[in-house]
Amino acid sequence: MTTPTITTVSPAPMLEATPLRDANAIAAKVNAKFANAANVVDGSLVVDKNQLVEVATFLRDEPTIGCNFLEDLTSVDWPDRFEVVYHLYNLTRQEGPLRMKTVDTNKPDPRVPSLTSVWPGANLMEREVYDLMGVRFEGHPNLVRILLWEGFYGHPLRKDWKEGYFEEEKKPYDQRWPQGDFVRGEERNPYKDNMVLPKGFDPTKYQFPKEDNIPLIDYNAQAIHSGELKSQTFVVNMGPQHPSTHGVFRMRVMLDGEQVVDLQPVMGYLHRNHEKIGERNAWLMNMPFTDRLDYLCSMGNNFGYALAVEKLMPDIKVPERAEYLRVIMAEFTRIVNHFFALGQLLSDMGAFFTPMLYGIEEREWVLDLFEMSSGARMMCNYLRFGGVAKDPPPEFWPIARDLVANRLPRAIDNFDAYIAQNEIVLARAQGVGILKPEDAIALSTVGPVLRASGIPYDVRRAEPYGIYDRFDFDIPIGTVGDVYDRYLVRIAEMRESVRILKQAIVGIPGGHEYQSDPAMIFGGRKGWQVKIQKGEAYGRVENPKGALGYYVVSDGGTNPYRYHIHAPSFVNIGALSTMVRGHKVADVVIILGSIDIVLGELDR
């Protein structure tokens, strides 16, 4: 039998959560190397766009700074400029974040240099900013739309862009509140009355661009000789309607026979411009919308958004009991997500649905707990700025204790015993889809994908949030970075979640009786409207699929000025091409499954 390649480590001690690295000290080092290349504004390092590539390379390579990891890249449309915002980390010393910005004041045609040569993980993120904001990244290897089709007119995250049936800029709409009247938007604003179409555009005569209509056979490709066989490369599409693409997702695969030469992920089929909706909503209105991102991880999605907004609410203190409830819900979420992900992975290998159903049976017990607490099984809408919505009923705790003490550990052990040494699993998963540690960092991967490549980075330990610094747990990492390691890491993470849950359930203030005092679970004043101070914040949690981040900007109003989501499914899919090259078509399916994506989060 093959020895499992998993290692469980407890790296450096918990660090205190810091909002940002010292940008002033870093700016001094940058300006000593590049004259007048950077300054500091509100804690952010603002870099001259004409020296952006050189400064970014310096930030990555200078040992005392070492920003070797680009976690997030987005843009803000201000009245007089576009800001491109980068959040940088040091994964080796687990330092961060450093917020870096660059600015272009040319509103009609903003342009900044691409940083794909510095951090390859910027590839998909820059394409998203170009698609939704219209910022052109000069030097990008393939700057085309990523979530919208090439014929889409305009860039919908710009402040001057209006959708069909546009009613008002911000909710709640005057026509519906407080009068209570309801008028259909299309009655007030008939379709196309507020739409700006390209000059001379005729949708009946439109032809899709050639690059989105690649022929099945690439007849211009050079013939490849392998022994006595002569072959040519050709392109096939897997998806978007395919049982193994985990949703409406397409892989454009270039093949030489059965061997993968290259792969391009094609997404956007489920895109609904979640961030534009979030900027129209009032702050609290976005909480149930976060449920619909990774719809398997509602509680974790709530957690990340609450943390980001609470950074702009300095007077709010989350009660101790609510902090424990947040951790309990997040760790139950991690377990059910990994059960589902591993069941789906084994289904992709041809194990039919037996493993998936085994995990789903345990998931149903946890969803019972979510329903007791929030009133819903999947779209929980449970967290609030300053706490949680309600205290669980007394019936919650006996089930939770039994799950953590007996049922979940037994189910995890049995699942692992059935699968870990299965000869088919070993043959299909070991040595397949290897992602080297340096590639995992360069491509901005997060979560189990990153840790399976041997990088012991977990947000709960590197930048502790809530009360995670009180719990004893380890970080499982792999040593090979293949599909098998990604399986083993998730199994080990479930065991660590059980370990955290045992501590949290025993230690929760107030015990296991229902707490009728609202102050036990909520800090501040309840209401649908909240006061958010001016500023910007980036809050993140270690969700089951990886670091889930929210970048929010407030102008002091009732709605977010900018609302952006760093989605782990989106950044992790950027490593798919690297993982699949040289493998067979059948391997593509399980490599994709080992990433664990949900299209609601990937497309947003």
Coordinates of C-alpha atoms in Angstrom, one line a residue:
M1 CA 0.0 0.0 0.0
T2 CA 1.1 3.5 -0.7
T3 CA 1.9 5.7 2.3
P4 CA -0.3 8.8 2.5
T5 CA 1.6 12.0 1.9
I6 CA -0.2 14.3 4.3
T7 CA 1.6 16.1 7.1
T8 CA -0.1 18.0 10.0
V9 CA 1.9 21.0 11.2
S10 CA 1.4 23.7 13.7
P11 CA 3.6 26.5 12.3
A12 CA 4.5 29.8 13.9
P13 CA 2.4 30.9 16.9
M14 CA -0.8 32.9 16.3
L15 CA -0.1 36.4 15.1
E16 CA -2.1 39.4 16.3
A17 CA -4.4 40.6 13.5
T18 CA -3.1 43.8 12.1
P19 CA -5.1 46.0 9.6
L20 CA -2.2 46.8 7.3
R21 CA 1.6 46.6 7.1
D22 CA 3.6 49.8 7.7
A23 CA 3.2 51.4 4.2
N24 CA 5.4 54.4 5.3
A25 CA 8.5 52.2 5.9
I26 CA 7.9 50.3 2.7
A27 CA 7.5 53.6 0.7
A28 CA 10.8 54.8 2.0
K29 CA 12.5 51.7 0.7
V30 CA 10.8 52.0 -2.6
N31 CA 11.7 55.6 -3.1
A32 CA 15.3 54.9 -2.1
K33 CA 15.4 52.5 -5.1
F34 CA 13.0 54.4 -7.5
A35 CA 12.9 58.2 -7.0
N36 CA 9.4 59.5 -6.2
A37 CA 7.8 56.2 -7.3
A38 CA 5.5 55.9 -4.3
N39 CA 3.7 57.7 -1.5
V40 CA 1.3 56.8 1.2
V41 CA -2.4 57.8 1.3
D42 CA -4.6 56.6 4.2
G43 CA -2.3 53.6 4.9
S44 CA -2.1 52.5 1.3
L45 CA 1.1 52.4 -0.8
V46 CA 0.2 54.5 -4.0
V47 CA 2.6 53.7 -6.8
D48 CA 3.2 55.8 -10.0
K49 CA 1.7 53.7 -12.8
N50 CA 4.7 54.4 -15.0
Q51 CA 6.9 52.6 -12.6
L52 CA 4.4 50.0 -11.4
V53 CA 6.0 46.9 -12.8
E54 CA 9.5 47.8 -11.5
V55 CA 8.1 48.6 -8.0
A56 CA 6.0 45.5 -7.9
T57 CA 9.0 43.4 -8.8
F58 CA 11.0 45.1 -6.0
L59 CA 8.2 44.5 -3.5
R60 CA 8.2 40.8 -4.4
D61 CA 12.0 40.3 -4.4
E62 CA 13.2 42.6 -1.7
P63 CA 13.8 40.2 1.3
T64 CA 12.7 42.6 4.0
I65 CA 9.4 43.1 2.2
G66 CA 8.8 39.9 0.3
C67 CA 5.3 40.4 -1.0
N68 CA 5.4 37.0 -2.8
F69 CA 1.6 36.6 -2.9
L70 CA -1.0 38.6 -4.7
E71 CA -4.3 37.7 -3.1
D72 CA -6.6 40.2 -4.6
L73 CA -6.8 42.8 -7.4
T74 CA -9.8 45.1 -8.1
S75 CA -10.7 48.6 -9.1
V76 CA -12.7 51.6 -7.8
D77 CA -14.4 54.1 -10.1
W78 CA -14.0 57.5 -8.4
P79 CA -15.5 60.7 -10.0
D80 CA -12.0 61.9 -11.1
R81 CA -10.0 58.7 -11.5
F82 CA -9.8 54.9 -11.5
E83 CA -7.9 53.3 -8.7
V84 CA -6.5 49.7 -9.2
V85 CA -6.2 48.1 -5.7
Y86 CA -3.9 45.2 -4.9
H87 CA -3.7 43.3 -1.6
L88 CA -0.3 41.7 -1.1
Y89 CA 1.0 39.2 1.4
N90 CA 4.1 37.4 2.5
L91 CA 3.3 33.7 2.8
T92 CA 6.7 32.7 4.0
R93 CA 6.7 34.9 7.1
Q94 CA 2.9 35.1 7.1
E95 CA 2.9 38.9 7.0
G96 CA 0.4 41.2 5.5
P97 CA -1.6 42.7 4.2
L98 CA 0.0 45.5 2.2
R99 CA -2.5 47.5 0.2
M100 CA -1.0 48.9 -3.0
K101 CA -2.8 51.2 -5.4
T102 CA -2.1 52.8 -8.7
V103 CA -4.2 55.5 -10.3
D104 CA -5.2 56.6 -13.8
T105 CA -7.1 59.9 -14.3
N106 CA -8.0 59.2 -17.9
K107 CA -11.6 58.3 -17.2
P108 CA -12.7 57.5 -20.8
D109 CA -9.8 55.1 -21.5
P110 CA -8.0 54.1 -18.3
R111 CA -4.7 52.1 -18.8
V112 CA -2.3 50.7 -16.3
P113 CA 0.6 48.1 -16.8
S114 CA -0.2 44.4 -16.3
L115 CA 1.4 42.7 -13.4
T116 CA 1.1 39.1 -14.8
S117 CA 4.9 39.1 -15.3
V118 CA 5.3 39.7 -11.6
W119 CA 2.4 37.7 -10.2
P120 CA 0.9 35.3 -12.8
G121 CA -2.2 35.0 -10.6
A122 CA -3.1 38.5 -11.8
N123 CA -4.2 37.0 -15.1
L124 CA -7.9 36.3 -14.5
M125 CA -8.2 39.2 -12.0
E126 CA -7.0 41.7 -14.5
R127 CA -9.4 40.3 -17.1
E128 CA -12.3 40.7 -14.7
V129 CA -11.4 44.3 -13.9
Y130 CA -11.1 45.0 -17.7
D131 CA -14.4 43.3 -18.3
L132 CA -16.4 45.0 -15.6
M133 CA -14.6 48.3 -15.2
G134 CA -12.9 48.9 -18.6
V135 CA -9.4 49.4 -17.2
R136 CA -6.9 48.2 -19.9
F137 CA -3.9 46.3 -18.6
E138 CA -1.1 47.0 -21.0
G139 CA 1.1 43.9 -21.6
H140 CA -1.6 41.4 -20.5
P141 CA -1.2 38.2 -22.6
N142 CA -4.9 37.8 -23.3
L143 CA -7.0 40.8 -22.3
V144 CA -10.4 39.7 -23.3
R145 CA -13.7 39.7 -21.4
I146 CA -14.1 36.9 -18.9
L147 CA -17.6 37.0 -17.4
L148 CA -19.5 38.8 -20.2
W149 CA -19.6 38.0 -23.9
E150 CA -17.4 40.0 -26.3
G151 CA -20.4 41.8 -27.8
F152 CA -21.5 43.2 -24.5
Y153 CA -21.7 47.0 -24.6
G154 CA -20.0 48.9 -21.8
H155 CA -18.5 48.0 -18.5
P156 CA -21.2 47.4 -15.9
L157 CA -19.3 48.2 -12.7
R158 CA -18.7 51.8 -13.8
K159 CA -20.8 54.3 -12.0
D160 CA -22.2 55.7 -15.2
W161 CA -23.4 52.4 -16.5
K162 CA -27.2 51.7 -16.3
E163 CA -28.8 48.3 -16.9
G164 CA -32.1 47.7 -18.7
Y165 CA -35.2 48.6 -16.7
F166 CA -33.0 50.9 -14.5
E167 CA -35.1 52.5 -11.8
E168 CA -32.9 54.2 -9.2
E169 CA -29.3 54.3 -8.1
K170 CA -29.8 53.0 -4.6
K171 CA -32.2 50.9 -2.6
P172 CA -34.6 51.2 -1.0
Y173 CA -36.4 52.6 -4.0
D174 CA -38.6 55.6 -3.4
Q175 CA -41.5 54.0 -5.3
R176 CA -41.6 51.1 -2.9
W177 CA -40.9 52.6 0.4
P178 CA -42.1 54.1 2.6
Q179 CA -45.4 54.5 0.6
G180 CA -45.5 50.7 0.0
D181 CA -46.5 51.1 -3.6
F182 CA -45.2 48.6 -6.2
V183 CA -44.5 49.5 -9.8
R184 CA -42.8 47.2 -12.2
G185 CA -39.5 48.7 -13.4
E186 CA -40.2 47.9 -17.0
E187 CA -43.5 49.8 -16.9
R188 CA -41.7 53.0 -15.7
N189 CA -38.7 52.4 -17.9
P190 CA -39.6 50.4 -21.0
Y191 CA -36.8 48.1 -22.4
K192 CA -34.2 50.0 -24.5
D193 CA -35.5 53.4 -23.5
N194 CA -32.5 53.7 -21.2
M195 CA -30.1 51.4 -23.1
V196 CA -27.2 52.8 -25.1
L197 CA -26.3 50.5 -27.9
P198 CA -23.2 50.7 -30.2
K199 CA -23.7 52.9 -33.2
G200 CA -25.1 50.8 -36.1
F201 CA -25.5 47.7 -33.9
D202 CA -28.0 45.2 -35.3
P203 CA -28.4 42.1 -33.0
T204 CA -29.9 40.1 -35.8
K205 CA -26.7 40.4 -37.9
Y206 CA -24.2 40.1 -35.1
Q207 CA -21.5 37.4 -35.5
F208 CA -19.5 36.2 -32.6
P209 CA -15.8 37.0 -32.6
K210 CA -13.6 34.3 -34.1
E211 CA -11.7 33.7 -30.9
D212 CA -14.9 32.5 -29.3
N213 CA -15.7 30.1 -32.2
I214 CA -12.5 28.0 -32.4
P215 CA -12.9 25.2 -35.0
L216 CA -12.8 21.7 -33.8
I217 CA -9.7 20.9 -35.7
D218 CA -6.8 23.4 -35.8
Y219 CA -5.7 22.7 -39.4
N220 CA -2.9 25.2 -39.1
A221 CA -1.3 23.4 -36.3
Q222 CA 2.0 21.7 -36.9
A223 CA 1.8 18.0 -37.2
I224 CA 3.3 16.1 -34.3
H225 CA 5.1 12.8 -34.9
S226 CA 5.0 10.1 -32.3
G227 CA 6.7 6.9 -33.4
E228 CA 4.8 5.8 -36.5
L229 CA 1.7 7.9 -35.7
K230 CA 1.1 11.3 -37.1
S231 CA -1.3 13.6 -35.2
Q232 CA -2.5 17.1 -35.1
T233 CA -3.6 19.3 -32.2
F234 CA -7.3 20.0 -32.0
V235 CA -9.6 21.8 -29.7
V236 CA -12.7 20.4 -27.9
N237 CA -15.1 22.0 -25.5
M238 CA -16.0 20.3 -22.3
G239 CA -19.1 22.0 -21.0
P240 CA -20.9 24.2 -20.2
Q241 CA -23.6 21.5 -20.2
H242 CA -21.5 18.6 -18.9
P243 CA -22.0 16.5 -15.8
S244 CA -18.4 16.8 -14.7
T245 CA -17.9 20.5 -14.9
H246 CA -19.7 21.1 -11.6
G247 CA -22.1 23.6 -13.1
V248 CA -22.4 25.8 -16.2
F249 CA -18.6 26.0 -16.8
R250 CA -16.7 25.3 -20.0
M251 CA -13.2 24.1 -20.5
R252 CA -11.7 24.8 -24.0
V253 CA -9.1 22.0 -24.2
M254 CA -6.4 21.7 -26.8
L255 CA -5.4 18.1 -27.3
D256 CA -2.8 16.0 -29.1
G257 CA -4.6 12.8 -29.3
E258 CA -5.7 12.1 -25.7
Q259 CA -3.0 14.3 -24.2
V260 CA -3.8 17.8 -23.0
V261 CA -1.6 20.5 -24.5
D262 CA -3.4 23.5 -23.1
L263 CA -6.7 24.5 -21.4
Q264 CA -8.6 27.7 -21.2
P265 CA -11.4 28.1 -18.6
V266 CA -14.5 29.8 -20.0
M267 CA -16.9 31.1 -17.4
G268 CA -19.6 33.7 -16.9
Y269 CA -22.7 31.6 -17.7
L270 CA -24.0 32.2 -14.1
H271 CA -22.8 35.8 -13.8
R272 CA -25.4 38.2 -12.5
N273 CA -23.2 41.2 -11.5
H274 CA -23.4 40.5 -7.8
E275 CA -21.1 43.4 -7.0
K276 CA -23.3 45.9 -8.8
I277 CA -26.3 44.6 -7.0
G278 CA -24.3 45.0 -3.7
E279 CA -23.5 48.6 -4.5
R280 CA -27.2 49.3 -5.1
N281 CA -28.2 47.6 -1.8
A282 CA -28.1 49.1 1.6
W283 CA -25.3 47.6 3.7
L284 CA -27.4 45.1 5.6
M285 CA -29.3 44.1 2.4
N286 CA -26.2 42.3 1.1
M287 CA -26.0 39.8 3.9
P288 CA -28.6 37.4 2.3
F289 CA -27.0 38.0 -1.1
T290 CA -23.7 36.6 0.2
D291 CA -25.6 33.3 0.9
R292 CA -25.9 32.9 -2.9
L293 CA -22.1 33.0 -3.6
D294 CA -20.8 29.6 -2.6
Y295 CA -24.3 28.3 -1.8
L296 CA -22.8 25.3 0.1
C297 CA -21.1 27.7 2.6
S298 CA -23.7 30.3 3.5
M299 CA -22.5 30.8 7.1
G300 CA -18.9 31.3 6.1
N301 CA -19.9 33.8 3.4
N302 CA -21.9 35.8 6.0
F303 CA -18.9 35.7 8.3
G304 CA -16.5 37.3 5.8
Y305 CA -18.8 40.1 4.9
A306 CA -19.6 40.9 8.6
L307 CA -15.9 41.1 9.4
A308 CA -15.2 43.5 6.5
V309 CA -18.0 45.9 7.4
E310 CA -17.3 45.7 11.1
K311 CA -13.8 47.2 10.4
L312 CA -15.7 50.4 9.4
M313 CA -17.8 50.3 12.6
P314 CA -15.2 50.9 15.4
D315 CA -17.9 51.4 18.1
I316 CA -19.3 47.9 17.5
K317 CA -18.1 45.0 19.7
V318 CA -19.3 41.5 19.0
P319 CA -20.4 39.7 22.2
E320 CA -18.5 36.7 23.4
R321 CA -21.3 34.3 22.8
A322 CA -21.8 35.5 19.3
E323 CA -18.1 35.1 18.6
Y324 CA -18.4 31.4 19.6
L325 CA -21.5 30.9 17.6
R326 CA -19.8 32.3 14.5
V327 CA -16.9 29.8 14.9
I328 CA -19.3 26.9 15.5
M329 CA -21.3 27.7 12.4
A330 CA -18.1 28.2 10.3
E331 CA -16.5 24.9 11.3
F332 CA -19.7 22.9 10.8
T333 CA -19.8 24.6 7.3
R334 CA -16.2 23.4 6.6
I335 CA -17.1 19.8 7.4
V336 CA -20.2 19.7 5.3
N337 CA -18.5 21.4 2.4
H338 CA -15.6 19.0 2.4
F339 CA -17.9 15.9 2.6
F340 CA -19.8 17.2 -0.4
A341 CA -16.6 18.1 -2.3
L342 CA -14.9 14.7 -1.7
G343 CA -18.1 12.9 -2.6
Q344 CA -18.3 14.8 -5.8
L345 CA -14.6 14.1 -6.5
L346 CA -15.1 10.4 -6.1
S347 CA -18.2 10.6 -8.3
D348 CA -16.0 12.2 -11.0
M349 CA -13.7 9.2 -10.7
G350 CA -16.6 6.9 -11.5
A351 CA -17.7 5.9 -8.0
F352 CA -21.3 6.7 -8.9
F353 CA -23.1 8.6 -6.1
T354 CA -22.5 6.3 -3.1
P355 CA -19.6 8.3 -1.6
M356 CA -21.5 11.6 -2.2
L357 CA -24.6 10.3 -0.6
Y358 CA -22.6 9.1 2.4
G359 CA -21.4 12.6 3.0
I360 CA -24.7 14.2 2.3
E361 CA -26.3 12.1 5.1
E362 CA -24.0 13.7 7.6
R363 CA -24.6 17.1 6.0
E364 CA -28.3 16.8 6.6
W365 CA -27.7 16.6 10.4
V366 CA -25.7 19.8 10.3
L367 CA -28.3 21.5 8.1
D368 CA -30.8 20.7 10.8
L369 CA -28.7 22.7 13.2
F370 CA -28.6 25.6 10.7
E371 CA -32.3 25.5 10.3
M372 CA -32.8 25.5 14.1
S373 CA -30.6 28.6 14.4
S374 CA -31.5 30.7 11.3
G375 CA -34.7 29.3 10.0
A376 CA -33.1 28.1 6.7
R377 CA -31.0 25.1 5.7
M378 CA -28.9 26.7 3.0
M379 CA -29.6 30.4 2.6
C380 CA -29.1 31.1 6.3
N381 CA -28.7 34.9 6.5
Y382 CA -27.6 34.3 10.1
L383 CA -24.8 36.8 10.9
R384 CA -25.3 40.5 11.5
F385 CA -22.9 43.4 11.9
G386 CA -22.1 43.1 15.6
G387 CA -23.2 39.5 16.2
V388 CA -25.7 37.0 15.0
A389 CA -29.4 37.2 14.3
K390 CA -30.7 34.9 17.1
D391 CA -29.6 32.4 19.7
P392 CA -30.0 28.7 18.9
P393 CA -32.9 26.9 20.7
P394 CA -32.1 24.4 23.5
E395 CA -32.6 21.5 21.1
F396 CA -29.6 22.6 19.1
W397 CA -27.0 21.7 21.7
P398 CA -27.7 17.9 22.3
I399 CA -27.5 17.3 18.6
A400 CA -24.4 19.4 18.2
R401 CA -22.6 17.6 21.1
D402 CA -23.5 14.2 19.7
L403 CA -22.4 15.1 16.2
V404 CA -19.0 16.4 17.4
A405 CA -18.4 13.7 19.9
N406 CA -19.6 10.7 18.0
R407 CA -21.2 10.8 14.6
L408 CA -18.9 13.1 12.7
P409 CA -15.6 11.6 13.8
R410 CA -16.9 8.1 13.0
A411 CA -18.2 9.2 9.6
I412 CA -14.9 10.9 8.7
D413 CA -12.9 7.8 9.7
N414 CA -15.2 5.5 7.9
F415 CA -15.2 7.6 4.7
D416 CA -11.4 7.8 4.8
A417 CA -11.1 4.0 5.5
Y418 CA -13.3 3.2 2.4
I419 CA -11.4 5.6 0.1
A420 CA -7.8 6.4 1.1
Q421 CA -6.3 3.1 0.1
N422 CA -8.7 2.2 -2.6
E423 CA -6.6 1.0 -5.5
I424 CA -8.7 2.9 -8.1
V425 CA -8.4 6.1 -6.1
L426 CA -4.6 5.7 -5.8
A427 CA -4.2 5.0 -9.5
R428 CA -6.3 7.9 -10.6
A429 CA -5.3 10.5 -8.0
Q430 CA -1.6 10.0 -7.1
G431 CA 0.8 11.9 -9.2
V432 CA -2.1 13.5 -11.2
G433 CA -2.6 17.3 -11.4
I434 CA 0.6 18.2 -9.5
L435 CA 0.8 21.9 -8.5
K436 CA 4.3 22.8 -7.3
P437 CA 4.6 25.1 -4.2
E438 CA 6.2 27.9 -6.2
D439 CA 3.4 27.7 -8.8
A440 CA 0.7 27.6 -6.1
I441 CA 2.0 30.9 -4.7
A442 CA 2.6 32.5 -8.0
L443 CA -0.9 31.7 -9.3
S444 CA -2.5 33.1 -6.2
T445 CA -4.2 29.8 -5.1
V446 CA -5.8 29.6 -1.7
G447 CA -7.2 27.1 0.8
P448 CA -6.8 23.3 0.4
V449 CA -5.3 23.8 -3.1
L450 CA -2.5 25.9 -1.7
R451 CA -1.9 23.8 1.4
A452 CA -1.9 20.5 -0.5
S453 CA 1.2 21.9 -2.3
G454 CA 3.0 22.2 1.0
I455 CA 2.3 25.8 1.9
P456 CA 1.1 26.0 5.6
Y457 CA -1.0 29.1 5.1
D458 CA -4.4 29.4 6.8
V459 CA -6.0 32.8 7.4
R460 CA -7.3 31.6 10.8
R461 CA -3.7 31.4 12.0
A462 CA -1.9 33.9 9.8
E463 CA -4.3 36.7 10.4
P464 CA -6.7 35.5 13.1
Y465 CA -10.2 36.9 13.1
G466 CA -13.0 36.5 15.6
I467 CA -11.7 34.3 18.5
Y468 CA -9.7 31.7 16.5
D469 CA -6.6 32.6 18.5
R470 CA -8.2 30.8 21.5
F471 CA -8.4 27.4 19.9
D472 CA -5.9 24.7 19.5
F473 CA -5.7 23.3 16.0
D474 CA -3.1 22.4 13.3
I475 CA -2.8 23.1 9.6
P476 CA -2.7 20.0 7.4
I477 CA -0.4 20.3 4.3
G478 CA 0.6 18.0 1.5
T479 CA 4.0 17.1 0.2
V480 CA 3.3 16.4 -3.5
G481 CA 0.5 18.8 -4.4
D482 CA -1.5 16.2 -6.5
V483 CA -5.2 15.3 -6.5
Y484 CA -4.5 12.7 -3.7
D485 CA -3.0 15.3 -1.5
R486 CA -5.9 17.6 -2.0
Y487 CA -8.2 14.8 -0.9
L488 CA -6.1 14.0 2.2
V489 CA -5.8 17.7 3.2
R490 CA -9.6 18.0 3.2
I491 CA -10.0 14.8 5.3
A492 CA -7.5 16.2 7.8
E493 CA -9.2 19.6 7.9
M494 CA -12.5 18.0 8.8
R495 CA -10.8 16.3 11.8
E496 CA -9.3 19.7 12.8
S497 CA -12.7 21.3 12.5
V498 CA -14.1 18.6 14.9
R499 CA -11.3 19.5 17.2
I500 CA -12.2 23.2 17.2
L501 CA -15.9 22.4 17.6
K502 CA -15.3 20.4 20.7
Q503 CA -13.5 23.3 22.3
A504 CA -16.1 25.9 21.2
I505 CA -19.1 23.9 22.3
V506 CA -17.7 23.3 25.8
G507 CA -16.4 26.9 26.2
I508 CA -19.3 29.0 24.9
P509 CA -20.3 31.7 27.4
G510 CA -23.8 31.2 28.7
G511 CA -23.8 27.5 28.3
H512 CA -26.3 25.5 26.3
E513 CA -29.6 27.2 27.4
Y514 CA -31.4 29.6 25.2
Q515 CA -30.3 33.2 25.9
S516 CA -33.2 35.6 25.8
D517 CA -31.1 38.7 26.4
P518 CA -30.3 40.2 23.0
A519 CA -27.0 41.7 24.4
M520 CA -25.6 38.1 24.6
I521 CA -25.6 37.7 20.8
F522 CA -25.7 41.2 19.4
G523 CA -23.7 44.3 20.0
G524 CA -25.2 47.7 19.1
R525 CA -28.7 48.6 18.0
K526 CA -30.7 46.3 15.7
G527 CA -32.2 47.8 12.6
W528 CA -32.1 47.4 8.9
Q529 CA -30.0 50.6 8.5
V530 CA -26.5 50.9 10.0
K531 CA -24.0 53.8 10.2
I532 CA -20.8 53.1 8.4
Q533 CA -17.9 55.5 8.6
K534 CA -16.0 56.7 5.6
G535 CA -13.1 54.5 4.6
E536 CA -12.1 51.2 3.1
A537 CA -11.6 47.8 4.5
Y538 CA -10.6 44.3 3.4
G539 CA -12.0 41.5 5.6
R540 CA -11.4 37.8 4.9
V541 CA -12.1 34.4 6.4
E542 CA -10.6 31.0 5.7
N543 CA -13.7 29.5 4.0
P544 CA -13.7 25.8 3.1
K545 CA -12.6 26.6 -0.5
G546 CA -9.9 29.1 0.7
A547 CA -9.5 32.7 1.6
L548 CA -12.8 34.6 1.0
G549 CA -12.3 38.3 1.0
Y550 CA -14.6 41.4 0.9
Y551 CA -13.2 44.7 -0.1
V552 CA -15.6 47.5 0.8
V553 CA -15.4 51.2 0.4
S554 CA -17.8 53.6 2.2
D555 CA -18.4 57.3 1.4
G556 CA -20.4 57.6 4.6
G557 CA -23.7 56.9 2.9
T558 CA -26.3 54.2 3.4
N559 CA -25.0 52.0 0.6
P560 CA -21.5 50.7 -0.2
Y561 CA -19.6 52.9 -2.7
R562 CA -17.6 49.8 -3.7
Y563 CA -18.4 46.2 -2.9
H564 CA -16.0 43.6 -4.2
I565 CA -15.6 39.9 -3.5
H566 CA -12.3 37.9 -3.6
A567 CA -13.7 34.5 -4.5
P568 CA -11.6 31.4 -3.9
S569 CA -13.3 29.5 -6.6
F570 CA -12.3 32.2 -9.1
V571 CA -8.6 32.5 -8.2
N572 CA -8.1 28.7 -7.8
I573 CA -9.5 28.0 -11.3
G574 CA -6.5 30.1 -12.6
A575 CA -4.2 27.1 -11.8
L576 CA -6.3 24.6 -13.7
S577 CA -4.2 25.0 -16.9
T578 CA -1.0 24.4 -15.1
M579 CA -2.4 21.3 -13.4
V580 CA -3.8 19.5 -16.5
R581 CA -1.0 19.9 -19.1
G582 CA 0.5 16.6 -20.1
H583 CA -2.4 14.6 -18.7
K584 CA -5.2 12.7 -20.4
V585 CA -8.8 13.9 -21.0
A586 CA -10.1 11.6 -18.3
D587 CA -7.7 13.2 -15.8
V588 CA -9.1 16.7 -16.6
V589 CA -12.4 15.8 -14.9
I590 CA -10.9 14.8 -11.6
I591 CA -8.3 17.6 -11.5
L592 CA -11.1 20.1 -11.8
G593 CA -13.1 18.2 -9.1
S594 CA -10.1 18.4 -6.8
I595 CA -10.1 22.2 -6.9
D596 CA -13.7 22.3 -5.5
I597 CA -15.5 25.1 -7.3
V598 CA -19.0 26.4 -7.0
L599 CA -20.2 28.5 -10.0
G600 CA -22.3 30.9 -7.9
E601 CA -19.0 32.1 -6.3
L602 CA -16.8 31.8 -9.4
D603 CA -19.2 33.8 -11.7
R604 CA -20.8 35.9 -9.0

